Amino acid sequence: MSNTKKQGINRLMSSIYNSWVGIVDAFFTEAAFRQLIVINIPLLLVALCVDVSKAERLLLIMSGFLMLVVELINTAIETVVDRISLDIHPLSKRAKDIGGGAQLVTIVMAIIVWFVVLT
């Protein structure tokens, strides 16, 4: 196996492919990610249909995508922690809890954004 790094368009295409593989893997292995997808599909449709400004519509859509991004990062953190050791360790718990906390903050933010925009 060669250690030569891909460059140019080959690197870009490889990065896009690997990113897509990560999203598909998260969808099939992570219930929380699937739940957020299921929640975000109708929210996206509503965001596209409500009578709001373009900036408000963008905020509604971005809040949904941000929840997905943070869930992917949280899943990556949990995967790395589990790779290191499945033993219960205070630092492992801390890393997982902080990742979950980031997700909670993002969900609360999305709820606030939707509430402010729609009221």
Short mmCIF file of N, CA and C in Angstrom, two decimals:
data_model
loop_
_atom_site.label_atom_id
_atom_site.label_comp_id
_atom_site.label_asym_id
_atom_site.label_seq_id
_atom_site.Cartn_x
_atom_site.Cartn_y
_atom_site.Cartn_z
N MET A 1 0.84 -1.18 0.00
CA MET A 1 0.00 0.00 0.00
C MET A 1 0.88 1.24 0.00
N SER A 2 0.61 2.16 -0.87
CA SER A 2 1.41 3.37 -1.03
C SER A 2 1.02 4.41 0.01
N ASN A 3 2.01 5.16 0.48
CA ASN A 3 1.76 6.24 1.41
C ASN A 3 1.59 7.58 0.69
N THR A 4 1.56 7.56 -0.64
CA THR A 4 1.40 8.77 -1.42
C THR A 4 -0.01 9.32 -1.20
N LYS A 5 -0.06 10.61 -0.82
CA LYS A 5 -1.36 11.24 -0.59
C LYS A 5 -1.96 11.70 -1.90
N LYS A 6 -3.28 11.57 -1.97
CA LYS A 6 -3.99 12.04 -3.15
C LYS A 6 -3.94 13.57 -3.17
N GLN A 7 -3.99 14.12 -4.36
CA GLN A 7 -3.96 15.57 -4.51
C GLN A 7 -5.01 16.00 -5.51
N GLY A 8 -5.31 17.27 -5.48
CA GLY A 8 -6.23 17.86 -6.45
C GLY A 8 -7.62 17.27 -6.40
N ILE A 9 -8.16 17.05 -7.58
CA ILE A 9 -9.54 16.58 -7.69
C ILE A 9 -9.70 15.18 -7.10
N ASN A 10 -8.67 14.34 -7.18
CA ASN A 10 -8.74 13.00 -6.60
C ASN A 10 -8.89 13.08 -5.08
N ARG A 11 -8.16 14.00 -4.45
CA ARG A 11 -8.28 14.18 -3.01
C ARG A 11 -9.68 14.67 -2.65
N LEU A 12 -10.18 15.63 -3.42
CA LEU A 12 -11.52 16.16 -3.17
C LEU A 12 -12.57 15.07 -3.31
N MET A 13 -12.50 14.30 -4.37
CA MET A 13 -13.48 13.23 -4.60
C MET A 13 -13.40 12.16 -3.50
N SER A 14 -12.19 11.84 -3.10
CA SER A 14 -12.00 10.86 -2.02
C SER A 14 -12.57 11.39 -0.70
N SER A 15 -12.35 12.66 -0.42
CA SER A 15 -12.88 13.27 0.81
C SER A 15 -14.40 13.27 0.81
N ILE A 16 -14.99 13.62 -0.32
CA ILE A 16 -16.46 13.63 -0.42
C ILE A 16 -17.00 12.22 -0.24
N TYR A 17 -16.37 11.25 -0.88
CA TYR A 17 -16.81 9.86 -0.75
C TYR A 17 -16.72 9.40 0.71
N ASN A 18 -15.59 9.66 1.36
CA ASN A 18 -15.41 9.22 2.74
C ASN A 18 -16.40 9.92 3.68
N SER A 19 -16.67 11.17 3.42
CA SER A 19 -17.65 11.90 4.23
C SER A 19 -19.04 11.29 4.07
N TRP A 20 -19.40 10.96 2.83
CA TRP A 20 -20.69 10.33 2.57
C TRP A 20 -20.77 8.97 3.27
N VAL A 21 -19.70 8.20 3.23
CA VAL A 21 -19.66 6.90 3.92
C VAL A 21 -19.92 7.10 5.41
N GLY A 22 -19.34 8.16 5.99
CA GLY A 22 -19.56 8.45 7.41
C GLY A 22 -21.01 8.77 7.71
N ILE A 23 -21.65 9.55 6.85
CA ILE A 23 -23.05 9.90 7.05
C ILE A 23 -23.94 8.66 6.94
N VAL A 24 -23.68 7.83 5.94
CA VAL A 24 -24.46 6.60 5.76
C VAL A 24 -24.26 5.67 6.96
N ASP A 25 -23.02 5.54 7.41
CA ASP A 25 -22.74 4.70 8.58
C ASP A 25 -23.50 5.21 9.79
N ALA A 26 -23.47 6.52 10.02
CA ALA A 26 -24.19 7.09 11.16
C ALA A 26 -25.69 6.82 11.04
N PHE A 27 -26.21 6.93 9.83
CA PHE A 27 -27.65 6.69 9.64
C PHE A 27 -28.02 5.25 10.00
N PHE A 28 -27.21 4.30 9.58
CA PHE A 28 -27.55 2.89 9.81
C PHE A 28 -27.16 2.38 11.19
N THR A 29 -26.28 3.08 11.91
CA THR A 29 -25.82 2.57 13.20
C THR A 29 -26.25 3.42 14.40
N GLU A 30 -26.71 4.63 14.16
CA GLU A 30 -27.02 5.54 15.27
C GLU A 30 -28.49 5.94 15.26
N ALA A 31 -29.23 5.45 16.24
CA ALA A 31 -30.66 5.76 16.33
C ALA A 31 -30.90 7.26 16.49
N ALA A 32 -30.06 7.93 17.26
CA ALA A 32 -30.25 9.37 17.48
C ALA A 32 -30.12 10.14 16.17
N PHE A 33 -29.18 9.74 15.32
CA PHE A 33 -29.01 10.41 14.03
C PHE A 33 -30.23 10.17 13.14
N ARG A 34 -30.72 8.93 13.13
CA ARG A 34 -31.93 8.63 12.34
C ARG A 34 -33.12 9.45 12.84
N GLN A 35 -33.26 9.56 14.16
CA GLN A 35 -34.36 10.33 14.72
C GLN A 35 -34.28 11.79 14.31
N LEU A 36 -33.08 12.34 14.30
CA LEU A 36 -32.92 13.73 13.88
C LEU A 36 -33.22 13.90 12.40
N ILE A 37 -32.87 12.92 11.59
CA ILE A 37 -33.22 12.97 10.17
C ILE A 37 -34.74 12.99 10.02
N VAL A 38 -35.41 12.09 10.73
CA VAL A 38 -36.88 12.00 10.66
C VAL A 38 -37.52 13.30 11.13
N ILE A 39 -36.97 13.92 12.15
CA ILE A 39 -37.50 15.20 12.65
C ILE A 39 -37.23 16.32 11.65
N ASN A 40 -36.04 16.30 11.07
CA ASN A 40 -35.63 17.42 10.21
C ASN A 40 -36.30 17.43 8.83
N ILE A 41 -36.73 16.29 8.34
CA ILE A 41 -37.39 16.29 7.02
C ILE A 41 -38.66 17.13 7.05
N PRO A 42 -39.60 16.89 7.98
CA PRO A 42 -40.79 17.76 7.99
C PRO A 42 -40.45 19.20 8.37
N LEU A 43 -39.46 19.40 9.26
CA LEU A 43 -39.08 20.76 9.62
C LEU A 43 -38.55 21.52 8.40
N LEU A 44 -37.78 20.84 7.56
CA LEU A 44 -37.27 21.47 6.34
C LEU A 44 -38.43 21.85 5.42
N LEU A 45 -39.38 20.96 5.27
CA LEU A 45 -40.53 21.25 4.42
C LEU A 45 -41.33 22.43 4.97
N VAL A 46 -41.52 22.47 6.27
CA VAL A 46 -42.24 23.60 6.89
C VAL A 46 -41.44 24.88 6.68
N ALA A 47 -40.13 24.82 6.89
CA ALA A 47 -39.28 26.01 6.73
C ALA A 47 -39.37 26.57 5.32
N LEU A 48 -39.53 25.68 4.33
CA LEU A 48 -39.63 26.12 2.95
C LEU A 48 -41.00 26.69 2.60
N CYS A 49 -42.02 26.38 3.43
CA CYS A 49 -43.39 26.78 3.11
C CYS A 49 -43.90 27.97 3.92
N VAL A 50 -43.34 28.23 5.09
CA VAL A 50 -43.87 29.31 5.93
C VAL A 50 -43.52 30.67 5.33
N ASP A 51 -44.37 31.63 5.64
CA ASP A 51 -44.19 32.99 5.12
C ASP A 51 -43.29 33.78 6.07
N VAL A 52 -41.98 33.65 5.86
CA VAL A 52 -40.99 34.38 6.65
C VAL A 52 -39.95 34.96 5.69
N SER A 53 -39.10 35.83 6.22
CA SER A 53 -38.06 36.41 5.38
C SER A 53 -37.02 35.35 5.01
N LYS A 54 -36.20 35.68 4.03
CA LYS A 54 -35.14 34.75 3.63
C LYS A 54 -34.18 34.48 4.78
N ALA A 55 -33.86 35.50 5.55
CA ALA A 55 -32.95 35.33 6.68
C ALA A 55 -33.56 34.40 7.74
N GLU A 56 -34.85 34.58 8.01
CA GLU A 56 -35.52 33.72 8.98
C GLU A 56 -35.59 32.28 8.47
N ARG A 57 -35.89 32.12 7.18
CA ARG A 57 -35.94 30.78 6.59
C ARG A 57 -34.56 30.11 6.72
N LEU A 58 -33.53 30.88 6.45
CA LEU A 58 -32.17 30.35 6.56
C LEU A 58 -31.87 29.92 7.99
N LEU A 59 -32.28 30.71 8.97
CA LEU A 59 -32.09 30.33 10.38
C LEU A 59 -32.80 29.03 10.71
N LEU A 60 -34.02 28.88 10.23
CA LEU A 60 -34.78 27.65 10.49
C LEU A 60 -34.05 26.45 9.88
N ILE A 61 -33.61 26.58 8.65
CA ILE A 61 -32.93 25.46 7.97
C ILE A 61 -31.58 25.17 8.62
N MET A 62 -30.83 26.23 8.93
CA MET A 62 -29.51 26.03 9.53
C MET A 62 -29.60 25.37 10.91
N SER A 63 -30.64 25.71 11.68
CA SER A 63 -30.75 25.10 13.01
C SER A 63 -30.94 23.58 12.90
N GLY A 64 -31.66 23.14 11.87
CA GLY A 64 -31.83 21.70 11.65
C GLY A 64 -30.53 21.04 11.24
N PHE A 65 -29.82 21.66 10.32
CA PHE A 65 -28.54 21.09 9.88
C PHE A 65 -27.52 21.08 11.02
N LEU A 66 -27.55 22.12 11.86
CA LEU A 66 -26.61 22.17 12.98
C LEU A 66 -26.84 21.02 13.96
N MET A 67 -28.10 20.66 14.17
CA MET A 67 -28.38 19.51 15.04
C MET A 67 -27.75 18.24 14.47
N LEU A 68 -27.83 18.07 13.15
CA LEU A 68 -27.23 16.89 12.51
C LEU A 68 -25.70 16.92 12.62
N VAL A 69 -25.11 18.08 12.41
CA VAL A 69 -23.65 18.21 12.50
C VAL A 69 -23.16 17.86 13.90
N VAL A 70 -23.82 18.42 14.90
CA VAL A 70 -23.38 18.17 16.28
C VAL A 70 -23.59 16.70 16.64
N GLU A 71 -24.65 16.09 16.15
CA GLU A 71 -24.85 14.66 16.42
C GLU A 71 -23.75 13.82 15.77
N LEU A 72 -23.34 14.18 14.57
CA LEU A 72 -22.23 13.46 13.93
C LEU A 72 -20.94 13.62 14.74
N ILE A 73 -20.66 14.82 15.21
CA ILE A 73 -19.46 15.05 16.03
C ILE A 73 -19.56 14.29 17.34
N ASN A 74 -20.73 14.30 17.98
CA ASN A 74 -20.93 13.56 19.21
C ASN A 74 -20.71 12.06 18.99
N THR A 75 -21.22 11.55 17.88
CA THR A 75 -21.03 10.14 17.55
C THR A 75 -19.56 9.82 17.34
N ALA A 76 -18.84 10.72 16.67
CA ALA A 76 -17.41 10.52 16.46
C ALA A 76 -16.66 10.48 17.79
N ILE A 77 -17.01 11.38 18.70
CA ILE A 77 -16.37 11.38 20.03
C ILE A 77 -16.64 10.07 20.74
N GLU A 78 -17.89 9.63 20.75
CA GLU A 78 -18.24 8.39 21.43
C GLU A 78 -17.52 7.19 20.80
N THR A 79 -17.38 7.19 19.49
CA THR A 79 -16.71 6.10 18.80
C THR A 79 -15.23 6.04 19.17
N VAL A 80 -14.59 7.20 19.21
CA VAL A 80 -13.17 7.24 19.58
C VAL A 80 -12.98 6.80 21.03
N VAL A 81 -13.84 7.27 21.92
CA VAL A 81 -13.74 6.87 23.32
C VAL A 81 -13.91 5.36 23.45
N ASP A 82 -14.89 4.79 22.75
CA ASP A 82 -15.11 3.35 22.81
C ASP A 82 -13.96 2.58 22.19
N ARG A 83 -13.31 3.15 21.17
CA ARG A 83 -12.17 2.50 20.53
C ARG A 83 -11.01 2.39 21.50
N ILE A 84 -10.82 3.43 22.31
CA ILE A 84 -9.72 3.44 23.27
C ILE A 84 -9.94 2.37 24.33
N SER A 85 -11.17 2.34 24.87
CA SER A 85 -11.49 1.34 25.89
C SER A 85 -12.98 1.36 26.18
N LEU A 86 -13.53 0.17 26.38
CA LEU A 86 -14.93 0.08 26.78
C LEU A 86 -15.07 0.11 28.30
N ASP A 87 -13.93 0.13 29.02
CA ASP A 87 -13.97 0.23 30.47
C ASP A 87 -14.58 1.58 30.86
N ILE A 88 -15.31 1.57 31.97
CA ILE A 88 -15.87 2.82 32.47
C ILE A 88 -14.75 3.61 33.15
N HIS A 89 -14.53 4.81 32.66
CA HIS A 89 -13.49 5.68 33.19
C HIS A 89 -14.08 7.08 33.30
N PRO A 90 -13.72 7.83 34.36
CA PRO A 90 -14.30 9.16 34.53
C PRO A 90 -14.06 10.09 33.34
N LEU A 91 -12.91 10.01 32.70
CA LEU A 91 -12.63 10.88 31.56
C LEU A 91 -13.44 10.46 30.33
N SER A 92 -13.64 9.16 30.17
CA SER A 92 -14.48 8.68 29.07
C SER A 92 -15.91 9.16 29.26
N LYS A 93 -16.42 9.03 30.48
CA LYS A 93 -17.77 9.49 30.79
C LYS A 93 -17.88 10.99 30.55
N ARG A 94 -16.86 11.71 30.98
CA ARG A 94 -16.86 13.16 30.81
C ARG A 94 -16.92 13.54 29.33
N ALA A 95 -16.11 12.90 28.51
CA ALA A 95 -16.10 13.20 27.08
C ALA A 95 -17.46 12.92 26.45
N LYS A 96 -18.04 11.78 26.80
CA LYS A 96 -19.35 11.43 26.24
C LYS A 96 -20.44 12.37 26.75
N ASP A 97 -20.39 12.72 28.04
CA ASP A 97 -21.40 13.63 28.60
C ASP A 97 -21.29 15.02 27.99
N ILE A 98 -20.08 15.51 27.76
CA ILE A 98 -19.91 16.83 27.17
C ILE A 98 -20.40 16.82 25.72
N GLY A 99 -20.12 15.75 24.98
CA GLY A 99 -20.66 15.62 23.62
C GLY A 99 -22.17 15.64 23.62
N GLY A 100 -22.77 14.90 24.56
CA GLY A 100 -24.23 14.91 24.69
C GLY A 100 -24.74 16.28 25.09
N GLY A 101 -23.99 16.97 25.94
CA GLY A 101 -24.36 18.32 26.33
C GLY A 101 -24.37 19.27 25.14
N ALA A 102 -23.39 19.12 24.26
CA ALA A 102 -23.35 19.95 23.05
C ALA A 102 -24.60 19.70 22.20
N GLN A 103 -25.01 18.46 22.12
CA GLN A 103 -26.21 18.14 21.35
C GLN A 103 -27.44 18.75 22.00
N LEU A 104 -27.53 18.67 23.33
CA LEU A 104 -28.68 19.26 24.03
C LEU A 104 -28.74 20.77 23.80
N VAL A 105 -27.61 21.45 23.91
CA VAL A 105 -27.57 22.89 23.68
C VAL A 105 -28.05 23.22 22.27
N THR A 106 -27.63 22.42 21.29
CA THR A 106 -28.03 22.66 19.90
C THR A 106 -29.53 22.46 19.71
N ILE A 107 -30.08 21.44 20.33
CA ILE A 107 -31.52 21.20 20.22
C ILE A 107 -32.31 22.33 20.86
N VAL A 108 -31.88 22.77 22.04
CA VAL A 108 -32.56 23.89 22.71
C VAL A 108 -32.47 25.14 21.84
N MET A 109 -31.29 25.37 21.24
CA MET A 109 -31.12 26.52 20.36
C MET A 109 -32.10 26.45 19.18
N ALA A 110 -32.23 25.26 18.58
CA ALA A 110 -33.13 25.09 17.45
C ALA A 110 -34.57 25.37 17.87
N ILE A 111 -34.96 24.90 19.02
CA ILE A 111 -36.33 25.15 19.52
C ILE A 111 -36.54 26.65 19.70
N ILE A 112 -35.56 27.34 20.27
CA ILE A 112 -35.68 28.78 20.47
C ILE A 112 -35.77 29.51 19.13
N VAL A 113 -34.93 29.13 18.18
CA VAL A 113 -34.96 29.76 16.86
C VAL A 113 -36.34 29.59 16.23
N TRP A 114 -36.86 28.38 16.23
CA TRP A 114 -38.18 28.13 15.64
C TRP A 114 -39.25 28.94 16.36
N PHE A 115 -39.19 28.98 17.69
CA PHE A 115 -40.19 29.72 18.47
C PHE A 115 -40.13 31.20 18.14
N VAL A 116 -38.94 31.78 18.12
CA VAL A 116 -38.79 33.22 17.85
C VAL A 116 -39.24 33.56 16.43
N VAL A 117 -38.86 32.76 15.47
CA VAL A 117 -39.20 33.04 14.08
C VAL A 117 -40.70 32.90 13.83
N LEU A 118 -41.32 31.91 14.43
CA LEU A 118 -42.73 31.64 14.13
C LEU A 118 -43.72 32.38 15.03
N THR A 119 -43.22 33.10 16.02
CA THR A 119 -44.18 33.85 16.87
C THR A 119 -44.05 35.33 16.65
#
